[in-house]
Amino acid sequence: MSSEITRSLQSVPDDELLRSLAELVSRSRRVEADLVAHIGEVDERRLYARQAFPSMFAYCTEHLHLSEAEAYRRITVARAARLYPTLLDRLRDGRVQLSGLARLVPHLTADNFAAVLGRATRRTTRQIEALIAELSPKADVPASIRKLPQIRPVAPVPVPAGDLEPPPMSGDLATGRIEAASTTPDELVARRVETVPLLAAMAAPAPASRARLEPLAPARFKVQFTASAELRDKLERLQALMRSEIPDGDLATVIEHAISEKLARLEARRFGKTKAPRAKLADADTSGASRHIPAAVRRAVSDRDGDRCRFVDGNGRRCSERRWLEFHHRHPYAAGGDHGLANVSLLCRQHNRQMAEQDYGRGKVRSIASPETLPPIRER
Ligand SMILES: [Zn+2]
């Protein structure tokens, strides 16, 4: 059964149909440019933090339900448009499409801007890729990754790491077989963005990491990323050393052991979590006489907050960030706040900064935003 629009279009004369299609395309370009401009302004004002999101990318994907690729491209172009406002005009009149522009952004400099944008005008994605290859011949997949399997037929090894960006290769350690993964233009964009200095720092964060973790079935995940030769060697050494424990050398098990150990060590350092905690919360000195937050308090706070940012917005939505957590003093330490459980909570960087701005005022925050950040982590 066709929808109403499909049915009504069936009676539209050919010429009118083509005119109407062209008008829609041009309208959608104007909307796209406005959308990017809005994203840029919300990003600039960091309004996502007020809504309990740790980043503009999280706000776009989790709240606005844009796809990762859409969010990534729009944020990338929006940030570049702060430096080069005419990018939005080019988007609006269709001289360059969003995806082409997002690809180009990391390659733009003040010197080449006019020339590159001129050459990119009304070009197809393919032509823009060719232009980029000319601008940055080595910006593509690092050559060393392709050389690895030729040296020794062992695949890059899967390890849980980041989140979104697929690696250039996938491998099967059991057979030593390696195959080039099909690389979509989106993946290429994200990867290239990483490599280029000027605007790369401004690019949206999330899809830039190199690893991928995807669910296969309930409680089964495929994890893949690209490993260096050094890491491959270390994994082989680890496999060998753990033979008695893990006779079949199953890589997932070996890695899980290694990660569990590292996690336990980091959690002990960062959140004061140990199997046999020395100090009890009741015995801890929470007076704030020292800047150091007692381990027992760090442990209790991270347990209470579930190792997750505790910021909640006006609608009761809690921030989901679990990375880059910092201890925040509700009553600021600098203003005499103590280290008591009630005064300390976990916040992500963005929300720690936001709270600090409330405490100290905007503008001063850069220097004092994280006086109570986590203690430095030292390897044992
Ligand atoms: Zn947060």
CSV table of N, CA and C and ligand atoms in Angstrom, one decimal, residues 52-54 309-311 319-321 347-351, ligand 1:
chain,number,residue,atom,x,y,z
A,52,ALA,N,22.8,17.4,30.5
A,52,ALA,CA,23.4,16.2,31.1
A,52,ALA,C,24.0,15.3,30.0
A,53,PHE,N,24.6,15.9,28.9
A,53,PHE,CA,25.3,15.1,28.0
A,53,PHE,C,26.8,15.6,28.0
A,54,PRO,N,27.7,14.6,27.9
A,54,PRO,CA,29.1,14.9,28.1
A,54,PRO,C,29.8,15.5,26.9
A,309,CYS,N,29.3,9.5,35.7
A,309,CYS,CA,29.1,10.9,36.0
A,309,CYS,C,27.7,11.0,36.8
A,310,ARG,N,27.7,11.9,37.8
A,310,ARG,CA,26.6,12.0,38.6
A,310,ARG,C,25.7,13.2,38.2
A,311,PHE,N,26.0,13.9,37.2
A,311,PHE,CA,25.3,15.1,36.9
A,311,PHE,C,23.9,14.7,36.4
A,319,CYS,N,23.7,12.1,33.3
A,319,CYS,CA,24.8,11.9,32.3
A,319,CYS,C,25.3,10.5,32.3
A,320,SER,N,25.5,10.0,31.1
A,320,SER,CA,25.9,8.6,31.0
A,320,SER,C,27.5,8.4,30.9
A,321,GLU,N,28.2,9.4,31.0
A,321,GLU,CA,29.7,9.3,30.8
A,321,GLU,C,30.3,8.5,31.9
A,347,LEU,N,32.1,13.4,38.6
A,347,LEU,CA,31.6,14.1,37.4
A,347,LEU,C,32.5,13.9,36.2
A,348,CYS,N,31.9,13.9,35.0
A,348,CYS,CA,32.8,13.9,33.9
A,348,CYS,C,33.4,15.2,33.7
A,349,ARG,N,34.4,15.3,32.9
A,349,ARG,CA,35.2,16.6,32.7
A,349,ARG,C,34.3,17.8,32.4
A,350,GLN,N,33.3,17.5,31.4
A,350,GLN,CA,32.4,18.5,31.0
A,350,GLN,C,31.6,19.1,32.1
A,351,HIS,N,31.1,18.1,32.9
A,351,HIS,CA,30.2,18.6,34.0
A,351,HIS,C,31.0,19.1,35.2
B,1,ZN,ZN,28.7,14.2,32.8
